[in-house]
Short mmCIF file of C-alpha atoms and ligand atoms in Angstrom, two decimals:
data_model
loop_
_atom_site.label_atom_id
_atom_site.label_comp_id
_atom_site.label_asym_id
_atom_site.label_seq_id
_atom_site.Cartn_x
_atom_site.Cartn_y
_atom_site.Cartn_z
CA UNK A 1 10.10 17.18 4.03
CA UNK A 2 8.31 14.91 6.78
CA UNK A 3 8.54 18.04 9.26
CA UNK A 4 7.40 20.44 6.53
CA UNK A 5 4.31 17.94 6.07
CA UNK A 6 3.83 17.03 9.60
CA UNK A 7 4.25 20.67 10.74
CA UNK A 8 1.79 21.91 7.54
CA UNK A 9 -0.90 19.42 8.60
CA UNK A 10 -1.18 20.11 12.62
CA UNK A 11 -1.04 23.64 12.13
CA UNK A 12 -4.43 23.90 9.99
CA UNK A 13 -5.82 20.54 9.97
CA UNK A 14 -4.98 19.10 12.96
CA UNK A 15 -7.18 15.95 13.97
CA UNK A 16 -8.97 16.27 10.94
CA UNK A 17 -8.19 13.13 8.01
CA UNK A 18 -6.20 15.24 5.87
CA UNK A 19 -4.48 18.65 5.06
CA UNK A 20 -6.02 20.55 2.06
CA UNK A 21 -2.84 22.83 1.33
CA UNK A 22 -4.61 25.15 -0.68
CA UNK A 23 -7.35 26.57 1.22
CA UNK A 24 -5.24 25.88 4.35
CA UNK A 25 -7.79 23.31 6.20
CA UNK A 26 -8.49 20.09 7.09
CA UNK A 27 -10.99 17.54 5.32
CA UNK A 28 -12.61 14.58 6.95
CA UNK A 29 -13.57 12.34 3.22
CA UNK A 30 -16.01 9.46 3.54
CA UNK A 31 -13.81 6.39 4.03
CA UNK A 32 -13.15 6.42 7.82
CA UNK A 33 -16.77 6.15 9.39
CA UNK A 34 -16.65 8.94 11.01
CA UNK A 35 -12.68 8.24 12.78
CA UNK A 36 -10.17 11.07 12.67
CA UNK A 37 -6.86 11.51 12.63
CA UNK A 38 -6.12 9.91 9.78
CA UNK A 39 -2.92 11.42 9.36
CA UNK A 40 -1.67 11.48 12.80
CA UNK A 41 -1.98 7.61 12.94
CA UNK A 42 -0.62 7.11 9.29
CA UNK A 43 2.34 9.44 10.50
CA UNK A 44 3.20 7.55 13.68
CA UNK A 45 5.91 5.07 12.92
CA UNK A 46 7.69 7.83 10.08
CA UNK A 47 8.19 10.87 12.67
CA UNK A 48 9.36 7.83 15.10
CA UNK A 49 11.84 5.97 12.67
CA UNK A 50 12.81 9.84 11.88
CA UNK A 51 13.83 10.79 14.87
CA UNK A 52 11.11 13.54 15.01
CA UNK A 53 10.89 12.98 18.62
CA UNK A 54 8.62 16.48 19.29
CA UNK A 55 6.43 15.82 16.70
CA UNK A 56 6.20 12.20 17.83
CA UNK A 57 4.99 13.07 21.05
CA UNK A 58 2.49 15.92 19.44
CA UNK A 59 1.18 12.83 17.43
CA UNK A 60 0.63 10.19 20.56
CA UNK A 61 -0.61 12.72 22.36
CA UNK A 62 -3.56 13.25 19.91
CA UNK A 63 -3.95 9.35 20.18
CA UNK A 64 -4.19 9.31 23.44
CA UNK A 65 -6.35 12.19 24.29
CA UNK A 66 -8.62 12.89 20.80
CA UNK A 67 -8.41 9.59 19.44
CA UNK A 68 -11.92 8.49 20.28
CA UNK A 69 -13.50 5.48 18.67
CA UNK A 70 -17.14 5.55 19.35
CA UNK A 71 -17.81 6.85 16.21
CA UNK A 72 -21.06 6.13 14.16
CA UNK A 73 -20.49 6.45 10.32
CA UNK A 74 -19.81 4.24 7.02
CA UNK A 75 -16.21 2.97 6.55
CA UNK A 76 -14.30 1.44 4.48
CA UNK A 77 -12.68 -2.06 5.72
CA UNK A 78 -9.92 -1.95 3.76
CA UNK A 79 -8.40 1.83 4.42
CA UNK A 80 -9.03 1.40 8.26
CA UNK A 81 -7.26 -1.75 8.10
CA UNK A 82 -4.25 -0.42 6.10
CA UNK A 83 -4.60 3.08 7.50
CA UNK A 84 -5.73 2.61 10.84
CA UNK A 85 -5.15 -0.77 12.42
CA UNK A 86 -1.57 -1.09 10.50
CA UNK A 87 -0.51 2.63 12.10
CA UNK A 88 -1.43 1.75 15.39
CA UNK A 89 0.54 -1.99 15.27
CA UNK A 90 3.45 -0.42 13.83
CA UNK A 91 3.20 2.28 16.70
CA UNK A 92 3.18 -0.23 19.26
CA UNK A 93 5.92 -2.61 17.79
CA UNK A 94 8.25 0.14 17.97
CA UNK A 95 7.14 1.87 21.08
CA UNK A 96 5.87 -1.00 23.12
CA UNK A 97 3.06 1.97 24.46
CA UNK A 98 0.02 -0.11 25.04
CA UNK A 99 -2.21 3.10 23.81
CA UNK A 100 -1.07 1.60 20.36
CA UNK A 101 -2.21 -1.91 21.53
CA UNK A 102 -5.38 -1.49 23.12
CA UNK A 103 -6.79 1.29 20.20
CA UNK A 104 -5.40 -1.35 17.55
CA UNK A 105 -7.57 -3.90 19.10
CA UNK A 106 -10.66 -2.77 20.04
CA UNK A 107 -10.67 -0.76 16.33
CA UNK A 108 -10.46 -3.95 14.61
CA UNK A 109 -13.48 -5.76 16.91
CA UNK A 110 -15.41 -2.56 15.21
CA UNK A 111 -14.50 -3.96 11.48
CA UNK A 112 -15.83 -7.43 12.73
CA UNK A 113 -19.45 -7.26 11.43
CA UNK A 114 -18.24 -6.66 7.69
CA UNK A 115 -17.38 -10.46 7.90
CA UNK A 116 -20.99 -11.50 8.19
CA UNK A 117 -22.00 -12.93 5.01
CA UNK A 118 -22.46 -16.73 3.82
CA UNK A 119 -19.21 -17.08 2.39
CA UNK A 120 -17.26 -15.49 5.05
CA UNK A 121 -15.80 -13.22 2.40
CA UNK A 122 -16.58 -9.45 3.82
CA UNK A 123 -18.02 -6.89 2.16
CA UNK A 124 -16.13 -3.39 1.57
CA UNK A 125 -18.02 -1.21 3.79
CA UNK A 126 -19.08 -1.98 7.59
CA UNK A 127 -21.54 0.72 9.25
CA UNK A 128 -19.57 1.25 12.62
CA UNK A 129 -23.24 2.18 14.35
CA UNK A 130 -25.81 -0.52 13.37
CA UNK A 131 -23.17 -3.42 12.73
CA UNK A 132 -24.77 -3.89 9.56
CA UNK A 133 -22.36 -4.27 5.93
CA UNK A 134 -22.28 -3.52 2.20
CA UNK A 135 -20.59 -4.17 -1.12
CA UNK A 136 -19.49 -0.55 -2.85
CA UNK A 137 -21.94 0.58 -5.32
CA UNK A 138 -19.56 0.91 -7.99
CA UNK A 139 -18.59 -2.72 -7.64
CA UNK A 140 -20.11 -4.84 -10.12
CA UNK A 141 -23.86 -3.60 -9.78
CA UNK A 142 -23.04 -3.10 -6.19
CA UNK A 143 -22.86 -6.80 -5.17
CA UNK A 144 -19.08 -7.76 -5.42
CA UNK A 145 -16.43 -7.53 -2.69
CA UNK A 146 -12.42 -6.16 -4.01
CA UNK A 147 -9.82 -8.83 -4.23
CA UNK A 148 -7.24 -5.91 -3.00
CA UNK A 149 -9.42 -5.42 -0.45
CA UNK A 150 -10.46 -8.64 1.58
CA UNK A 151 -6.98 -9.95 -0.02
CA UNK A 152 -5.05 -7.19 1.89
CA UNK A 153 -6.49 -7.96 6.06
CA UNK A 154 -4.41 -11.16 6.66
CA UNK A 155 -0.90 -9.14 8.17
CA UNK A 156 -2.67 -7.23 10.17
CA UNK A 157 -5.57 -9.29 11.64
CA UNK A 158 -2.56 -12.21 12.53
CA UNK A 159 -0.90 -9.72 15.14
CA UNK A 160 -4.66 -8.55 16.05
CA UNK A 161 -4.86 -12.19 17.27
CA UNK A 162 -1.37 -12.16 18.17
CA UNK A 163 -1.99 -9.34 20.75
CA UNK A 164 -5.36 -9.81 21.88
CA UNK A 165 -5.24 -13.58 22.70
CA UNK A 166 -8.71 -13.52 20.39
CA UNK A 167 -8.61 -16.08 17.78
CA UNK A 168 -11.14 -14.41 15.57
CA UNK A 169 -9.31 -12.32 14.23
CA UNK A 170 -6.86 -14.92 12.67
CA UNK A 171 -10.05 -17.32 11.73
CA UNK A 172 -11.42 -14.44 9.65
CA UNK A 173 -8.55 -13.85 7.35
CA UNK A 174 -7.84 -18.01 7.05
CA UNK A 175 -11.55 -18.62 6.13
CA UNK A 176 -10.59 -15.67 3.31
CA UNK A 177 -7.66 -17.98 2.10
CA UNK A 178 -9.62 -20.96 2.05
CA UNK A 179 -11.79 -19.46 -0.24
CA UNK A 180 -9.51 -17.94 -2.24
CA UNK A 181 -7.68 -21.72 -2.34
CA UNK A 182 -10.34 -23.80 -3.04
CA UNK A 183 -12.42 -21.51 -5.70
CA UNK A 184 -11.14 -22.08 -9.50
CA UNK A 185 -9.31 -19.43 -11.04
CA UNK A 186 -9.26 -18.76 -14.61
CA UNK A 187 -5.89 -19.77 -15.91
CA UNK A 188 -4.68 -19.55 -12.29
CA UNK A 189 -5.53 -15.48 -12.41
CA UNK A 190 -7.39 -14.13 -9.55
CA UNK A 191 -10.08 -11.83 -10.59
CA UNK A 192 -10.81 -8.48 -9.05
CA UNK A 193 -14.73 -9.18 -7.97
CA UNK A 194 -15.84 -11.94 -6.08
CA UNK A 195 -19.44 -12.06 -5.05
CA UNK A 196 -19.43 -12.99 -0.51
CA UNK A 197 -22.88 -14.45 -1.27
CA UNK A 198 -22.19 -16.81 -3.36
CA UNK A 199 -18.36 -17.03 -3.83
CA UNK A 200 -17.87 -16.81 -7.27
CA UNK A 201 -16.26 -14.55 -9.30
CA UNK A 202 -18.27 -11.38 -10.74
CA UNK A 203 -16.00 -9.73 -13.72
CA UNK A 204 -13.22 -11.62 -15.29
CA UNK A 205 -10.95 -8.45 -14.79
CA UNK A 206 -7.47 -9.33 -13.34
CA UNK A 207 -4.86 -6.33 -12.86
CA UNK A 208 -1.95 -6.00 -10.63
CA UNK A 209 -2.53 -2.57 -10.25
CA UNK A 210 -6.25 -1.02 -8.42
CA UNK A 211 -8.57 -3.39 -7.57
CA UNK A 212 -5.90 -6.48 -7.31
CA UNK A 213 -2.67 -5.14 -6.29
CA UNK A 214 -2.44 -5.35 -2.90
CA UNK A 215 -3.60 -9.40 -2.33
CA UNK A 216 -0.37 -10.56 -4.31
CA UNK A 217 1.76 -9.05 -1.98
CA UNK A 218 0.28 -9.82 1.18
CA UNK A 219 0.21 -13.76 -0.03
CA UNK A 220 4.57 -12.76 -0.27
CA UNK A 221 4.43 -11.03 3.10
CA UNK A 222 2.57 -13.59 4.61
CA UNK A 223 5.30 -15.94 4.24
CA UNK A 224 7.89 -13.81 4.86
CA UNK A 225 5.72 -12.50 8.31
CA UNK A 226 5.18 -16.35 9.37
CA UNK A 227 9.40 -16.56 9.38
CA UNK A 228 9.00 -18.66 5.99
CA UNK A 229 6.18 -21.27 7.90
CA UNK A 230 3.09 -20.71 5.87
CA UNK A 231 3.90 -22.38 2.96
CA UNK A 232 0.43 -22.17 1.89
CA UNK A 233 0.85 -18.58 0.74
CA UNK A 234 4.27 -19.12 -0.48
CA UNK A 235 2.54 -21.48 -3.25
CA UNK A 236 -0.62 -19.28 -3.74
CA UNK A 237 2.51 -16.57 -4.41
CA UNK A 238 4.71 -18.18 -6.82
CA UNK A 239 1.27 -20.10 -8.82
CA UNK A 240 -0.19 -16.31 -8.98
CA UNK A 241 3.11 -15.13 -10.06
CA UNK A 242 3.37 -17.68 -13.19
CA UNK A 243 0.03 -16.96 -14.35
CA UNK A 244 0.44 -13.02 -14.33
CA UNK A 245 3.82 -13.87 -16.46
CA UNK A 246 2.04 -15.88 -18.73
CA UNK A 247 -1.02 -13.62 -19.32
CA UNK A 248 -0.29 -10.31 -18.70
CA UNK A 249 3.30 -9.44 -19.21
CA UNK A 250 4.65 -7.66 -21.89
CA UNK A 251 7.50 -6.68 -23.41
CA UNK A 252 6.92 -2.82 -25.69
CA UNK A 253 8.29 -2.45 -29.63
CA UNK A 254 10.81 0.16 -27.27
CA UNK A 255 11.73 -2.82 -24.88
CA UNK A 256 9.89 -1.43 -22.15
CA UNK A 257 8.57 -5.21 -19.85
CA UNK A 258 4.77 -3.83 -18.52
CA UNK A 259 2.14 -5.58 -16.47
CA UNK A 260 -1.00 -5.32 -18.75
CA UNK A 261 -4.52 -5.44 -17.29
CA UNK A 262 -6.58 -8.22 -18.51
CA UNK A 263 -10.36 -8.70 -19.38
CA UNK A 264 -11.18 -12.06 -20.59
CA UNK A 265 -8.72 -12.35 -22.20
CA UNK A 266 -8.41 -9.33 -24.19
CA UNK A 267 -5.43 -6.97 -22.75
CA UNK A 268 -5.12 -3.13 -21.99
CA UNK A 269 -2.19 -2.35 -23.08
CA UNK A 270 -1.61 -0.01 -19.91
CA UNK A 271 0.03 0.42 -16.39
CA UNK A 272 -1.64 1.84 -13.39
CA UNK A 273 0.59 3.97 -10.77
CA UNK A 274 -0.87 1.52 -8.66
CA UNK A 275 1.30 -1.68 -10.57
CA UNK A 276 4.45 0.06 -9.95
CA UNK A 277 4.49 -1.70 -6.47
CA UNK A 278 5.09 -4.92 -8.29
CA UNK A 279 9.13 -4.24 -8.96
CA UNK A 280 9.99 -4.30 -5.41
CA UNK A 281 7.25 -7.55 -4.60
CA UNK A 282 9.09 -9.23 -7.33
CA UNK A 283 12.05 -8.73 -5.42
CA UNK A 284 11.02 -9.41 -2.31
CA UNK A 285 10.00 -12.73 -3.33
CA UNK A 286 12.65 -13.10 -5.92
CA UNK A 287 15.07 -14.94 -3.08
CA UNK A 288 12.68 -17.55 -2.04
CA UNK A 289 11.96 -18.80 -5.44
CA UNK A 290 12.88 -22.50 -7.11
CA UNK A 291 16.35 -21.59 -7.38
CA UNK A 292 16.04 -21.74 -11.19
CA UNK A 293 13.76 -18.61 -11.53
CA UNK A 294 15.32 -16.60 -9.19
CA UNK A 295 17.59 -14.97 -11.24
CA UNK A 296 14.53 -14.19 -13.82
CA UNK A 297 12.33 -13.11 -10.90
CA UNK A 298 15.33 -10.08 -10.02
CA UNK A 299 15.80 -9.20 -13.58
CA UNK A 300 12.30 -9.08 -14.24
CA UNK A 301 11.82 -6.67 -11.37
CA UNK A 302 14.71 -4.28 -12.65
CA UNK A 303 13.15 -4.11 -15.33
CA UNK A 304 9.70 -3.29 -14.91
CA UNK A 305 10.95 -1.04 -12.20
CA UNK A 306 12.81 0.71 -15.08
CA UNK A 307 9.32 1.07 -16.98
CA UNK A 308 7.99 3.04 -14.01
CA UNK A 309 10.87 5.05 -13.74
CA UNK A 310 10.33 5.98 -17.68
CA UNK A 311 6.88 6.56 -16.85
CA UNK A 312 8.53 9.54 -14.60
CA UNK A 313 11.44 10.52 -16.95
CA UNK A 314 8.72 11.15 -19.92
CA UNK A 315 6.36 13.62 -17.97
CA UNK A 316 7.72 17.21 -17.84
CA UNK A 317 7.75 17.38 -13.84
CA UNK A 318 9.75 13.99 -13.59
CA UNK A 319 7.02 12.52 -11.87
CA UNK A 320 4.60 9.87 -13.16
CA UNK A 321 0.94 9.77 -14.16
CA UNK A 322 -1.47 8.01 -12.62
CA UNK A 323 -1.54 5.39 -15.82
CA UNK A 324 0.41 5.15 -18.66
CA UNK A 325 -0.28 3.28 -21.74
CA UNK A 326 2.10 0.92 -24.80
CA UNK A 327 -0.33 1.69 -27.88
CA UNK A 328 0.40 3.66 -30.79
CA UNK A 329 4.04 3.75 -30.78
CA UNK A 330 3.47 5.87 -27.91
CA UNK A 331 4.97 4.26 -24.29
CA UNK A 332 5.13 4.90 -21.12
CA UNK A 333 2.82 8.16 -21.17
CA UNK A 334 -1.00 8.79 -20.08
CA UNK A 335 -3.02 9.18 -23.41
CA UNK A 336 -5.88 11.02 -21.59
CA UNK A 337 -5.40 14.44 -19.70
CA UNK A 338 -7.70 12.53 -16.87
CA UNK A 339 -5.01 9.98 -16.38
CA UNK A 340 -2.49 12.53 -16.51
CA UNK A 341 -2.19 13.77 -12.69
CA UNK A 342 -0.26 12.57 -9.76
CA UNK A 343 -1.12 12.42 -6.16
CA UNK A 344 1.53 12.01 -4.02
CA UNK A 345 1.99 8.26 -4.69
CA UNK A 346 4.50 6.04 -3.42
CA UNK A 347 4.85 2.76 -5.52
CA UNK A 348 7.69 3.99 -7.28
CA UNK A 349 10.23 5.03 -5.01
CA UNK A 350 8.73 1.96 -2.95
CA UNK A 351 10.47 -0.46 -5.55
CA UNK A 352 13.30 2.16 -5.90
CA UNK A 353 13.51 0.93 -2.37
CA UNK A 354 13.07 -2.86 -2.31
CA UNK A 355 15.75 -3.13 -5.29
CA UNK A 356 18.57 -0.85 -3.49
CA UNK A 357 18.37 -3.19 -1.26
CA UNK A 358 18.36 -6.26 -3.37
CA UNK A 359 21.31 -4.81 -5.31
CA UNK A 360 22.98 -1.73 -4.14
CA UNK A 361 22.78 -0.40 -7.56
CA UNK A 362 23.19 3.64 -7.29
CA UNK A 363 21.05 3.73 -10.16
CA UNK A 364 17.76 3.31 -7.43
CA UNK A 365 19.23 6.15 -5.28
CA UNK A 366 19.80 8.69 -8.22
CA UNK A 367 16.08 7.86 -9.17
CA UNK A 368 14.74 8.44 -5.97
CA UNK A 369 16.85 11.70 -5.53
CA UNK A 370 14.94 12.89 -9.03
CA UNK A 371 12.08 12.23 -7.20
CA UNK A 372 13.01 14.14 -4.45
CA UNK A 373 13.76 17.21 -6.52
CA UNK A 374 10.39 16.53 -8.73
CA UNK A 375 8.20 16.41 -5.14
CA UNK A 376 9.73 19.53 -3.74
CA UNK A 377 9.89 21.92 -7.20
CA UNK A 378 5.75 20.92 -8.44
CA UNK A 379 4.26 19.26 -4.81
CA UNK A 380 5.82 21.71 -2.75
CA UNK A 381 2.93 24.79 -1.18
CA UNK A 382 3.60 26.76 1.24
CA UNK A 383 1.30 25.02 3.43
CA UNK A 384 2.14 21.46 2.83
CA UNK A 385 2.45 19.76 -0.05
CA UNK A 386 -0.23 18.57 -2.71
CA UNK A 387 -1.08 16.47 -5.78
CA UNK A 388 -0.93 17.90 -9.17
CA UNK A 389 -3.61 17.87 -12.20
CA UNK A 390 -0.97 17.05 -14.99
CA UNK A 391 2.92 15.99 -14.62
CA UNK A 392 3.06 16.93 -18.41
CA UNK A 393 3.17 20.53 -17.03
CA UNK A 394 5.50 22.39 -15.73
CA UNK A 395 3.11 24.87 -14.06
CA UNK A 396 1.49 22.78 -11.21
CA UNK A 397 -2.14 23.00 -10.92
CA UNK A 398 -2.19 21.75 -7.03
CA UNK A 399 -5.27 19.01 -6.06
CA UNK A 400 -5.23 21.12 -2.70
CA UNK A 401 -4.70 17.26 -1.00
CA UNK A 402 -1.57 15.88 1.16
CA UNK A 403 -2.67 12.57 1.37
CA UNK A 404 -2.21 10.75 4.16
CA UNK A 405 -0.17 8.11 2.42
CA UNK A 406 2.55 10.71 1.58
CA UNK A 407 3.42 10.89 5.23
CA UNK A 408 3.02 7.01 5.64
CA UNK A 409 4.34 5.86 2.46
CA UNK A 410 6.40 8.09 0.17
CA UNK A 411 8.40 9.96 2.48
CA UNK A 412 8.88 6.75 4.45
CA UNK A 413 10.28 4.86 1.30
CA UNK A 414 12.51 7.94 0.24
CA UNK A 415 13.92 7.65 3.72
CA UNK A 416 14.82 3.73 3.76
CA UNK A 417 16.20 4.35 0.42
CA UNK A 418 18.95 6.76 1.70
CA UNK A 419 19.13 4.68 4.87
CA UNK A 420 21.20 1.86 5.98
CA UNK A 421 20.23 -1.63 5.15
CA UNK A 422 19.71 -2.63 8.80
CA UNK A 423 16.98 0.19 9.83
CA UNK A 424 14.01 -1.70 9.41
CA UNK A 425 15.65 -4.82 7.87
CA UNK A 426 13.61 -6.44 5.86
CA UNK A 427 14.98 -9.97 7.90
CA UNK A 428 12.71 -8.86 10.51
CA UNK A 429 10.01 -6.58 9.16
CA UNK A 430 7.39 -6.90 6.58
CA UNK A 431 5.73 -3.49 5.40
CA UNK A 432 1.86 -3.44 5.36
CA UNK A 433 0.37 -2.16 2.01
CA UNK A 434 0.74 1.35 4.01
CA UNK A 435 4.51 1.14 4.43
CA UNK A 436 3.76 0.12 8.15
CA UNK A 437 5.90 -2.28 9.32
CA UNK A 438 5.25 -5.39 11.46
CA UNK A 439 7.85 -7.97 12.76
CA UNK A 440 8.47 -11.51 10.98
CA UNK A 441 7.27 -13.86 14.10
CA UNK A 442 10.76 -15.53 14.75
CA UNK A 443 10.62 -18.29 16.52
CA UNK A 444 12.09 -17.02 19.41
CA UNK A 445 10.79 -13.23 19.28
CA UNK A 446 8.94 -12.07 22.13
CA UNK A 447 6.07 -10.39 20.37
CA UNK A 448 7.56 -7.05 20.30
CA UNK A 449 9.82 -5.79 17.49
CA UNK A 450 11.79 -2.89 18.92
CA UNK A 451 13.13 -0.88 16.33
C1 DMJ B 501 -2.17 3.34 -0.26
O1 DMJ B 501 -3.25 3.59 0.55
C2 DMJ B 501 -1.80 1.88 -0.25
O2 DMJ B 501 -0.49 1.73 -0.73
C3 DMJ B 501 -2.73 1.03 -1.06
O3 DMJ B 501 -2.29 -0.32 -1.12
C4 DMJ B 501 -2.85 1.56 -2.46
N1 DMJ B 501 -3.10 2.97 -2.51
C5 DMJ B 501 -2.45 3.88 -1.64
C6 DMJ B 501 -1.22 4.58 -2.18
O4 DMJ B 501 -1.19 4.86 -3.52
#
């Protein structure tokens, strides 16, 4: 499937962000600031873990010769973080080839000027040609910056200091946990908006799914990265954890647990795709709990893990919708048609992944293998493979996009899944909210990670 994807993308889009299946092309989108390639970075570490050594060198090739960085356009922080930086690390930690290094770096000295605001706390979008910043429109009257966002830089901008020998990369992202430490939460929830002006808090909307996702796990990772030394985000972690449990679990009338969103107190009784990342965080972190929760922690990833998987097993193409809702003795399903499509997402078979390797439990593998089937009977084109409007259809109406996550993410996870637990053990690797992985900074590692 990667070499189908791979193979599909640099034969008509080549370069470009992302494959459009459909027409057969390539499409640039407005995140990236003008970079390209999004795909061919995102792709890096899979093709190498895969053993796709042709299409590797196809891929670092295009880094080293079309990879070009004086670009001039509006990007996103966040997705060239994730995307991006967190391709181009994982490249290097498994390749040691400094191309990796030195793109990584000076890439992330571009994101630098979003961090100029009072509170330190950047804003979502830095203009890579005048320096100059801005919150998204669409954020709370446009003057709000994303928890998932400036909660998600910390893995990534520790190795940027890590291998530059520049500290400011590493005082950005602790300035963002100071903040984030020393602001008061509502009932120890972190909300989704937080103005950098002023440093308060915009919209009391909390949701472990879009918006919040994301900054949860990278306070887990964190600890796990610092080889279980930052005990700072080990607290934020387990206190964030509590809350969430407290406010915004649930349990259905069919016995289904969910992670509601929450607005004030008021709950939607619903599930992004998006949430479905929170099984396998909850068992991540399950082990390095008070020893009295940590059984709790495991079962109460199995089982939301098991909602997600219903969330597949009720749509007609066996794979899930982008949200799904617990109202009106209906559960588990999208109750709008524009809720109703899926995009090549990997948060499921990401905690499919996670808890096969918590518990060995064949259960995870038979789930992932329906996904498997699902992906290549309705995703499947015969130029690459695409979204769908509807998974309560069983004639696909393609989205005519293979997202660059697909590559990064899903196929990656699928892979692990039906892997041995010591490729990529998760002793020594953290994933990056893009499925790249980084190494755990042992105390005695050498700053590479070889794989
Ligand atoms: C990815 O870019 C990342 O996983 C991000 O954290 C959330 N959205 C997509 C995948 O769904």
């Amino acid at each position: 499937m990667m070499q189908f994807a791979w193979q599909s993308y640099k034969r008509y889009a080549m370069g470009k962000n992302e494959l459009r299946p459909l027409t057969r092309d390539g499409y640039e989108g407005n995140m990236f600031g003008g970079l390209s390639g999004a795909t061919v970075i995102d792709s890096l570490d899979t093709l190498y873990l895969m053993e796709l050594k042709e299409e590797f060198q196809e891929a670092k090739a295009w880094v080293e010769e079309s990879f070009h960085l004086n670009v001039s356009g509006e990007a996103s922080l966040f997705e060239v973080n994730i995307r991006y930086i967190g391709g181009l690390l994982s490249a290097f930690y498994l390749t040691g080839e400094e191309v990796f290094r030195i793109k990584a770096i000076k890439l992330g000295e571009k994101l630098l000027p979003a961090f100029d605001t009072p509170t330190g706390i950047p804003k979502g979008v830095v203009n890579f040609k005048s320096g100059s910043n801005r919150s998204w429109g669409w954020a709370v009257a446009g003057g709000s910056s994303i928890l998932a966002e400036f909660g998600s830089l910390h893995l990534e901008f520790l190795h940027l200091t890590q291998l530059s020998g520049n500290q400011v990369f590493a005082e950005k992202v602790r300035n963002i946990r100071k903040v984030l430490r020393d602001i008061d939460k509502p009932f120890g929830l972190y909300p989704n908006f937080l103005s950098p002006v002023s440093g308060n808090w915009m919209q009391h909307h909390v949701s472990v799914g879009g918006l919040g996702d994301s900054f949860y796990e990278y306070l887990i990772k964190s600890w796990l990265m610092s080889a279980k030394t930052d005990m700072e985000a080990k607290d934020m972690y387990y206190e964030a954890l509590e809350a969430i449990e407290t406010h915004l679990l649930n349990v259905s009338p069919g016995g289904l647990t969910y992670i509601a969103e929450w607005r004030g107190g008021i709950l939607d009784h619903k599930m992004g795709h998006l949430a479905c990342f929170s099984g396998g965080m909850i068992a991540l972190g399950a082990e390095d709990a008070k020893e009295e929760k940590r059984a709790h922690y495991r079962e109460l990833a199995a089982q939301i893990t098991k909602t997600c998987h219903e969330s597949y097993a009720r749509s007609d193409t066996k794979l899930g919708p982008e949200a799904f809702w617990f109202n009106s003795g209906r559960e588990a399903v999208a109750t709008q048609t524009s809720e109703s499509y899926y995009i090549l997402r990997p948060e499921v078979v990401e905690s499919y992944m996670y808890l096969w390797r918590q518990t060995h439990d064949p259960i995870y593998r038979e789930w992932g293998w329906e996904v498997v089937m699902a992906l290549e009977k309705y995703c499947r084109t015969e130029a690459g493979f695409s979204g769908i409007q509807d998974v309560y259809s069983k004639v696909p109406d393609h989205d005519n996009k293979q997202q660059t996550f697909f590559l990064a993410e899903t196929l990656k996870y699928l892979y692990l899944l039906f892997s041995e637990d010591d490729m990529l053990s998760l002793e020594d690797w953290v994933f990056n909210t893009e499925a790249h992985p980084l190494p755990v900074s042992h105390p005695d590692s050498s700053g590479r990670g070889g794989a």
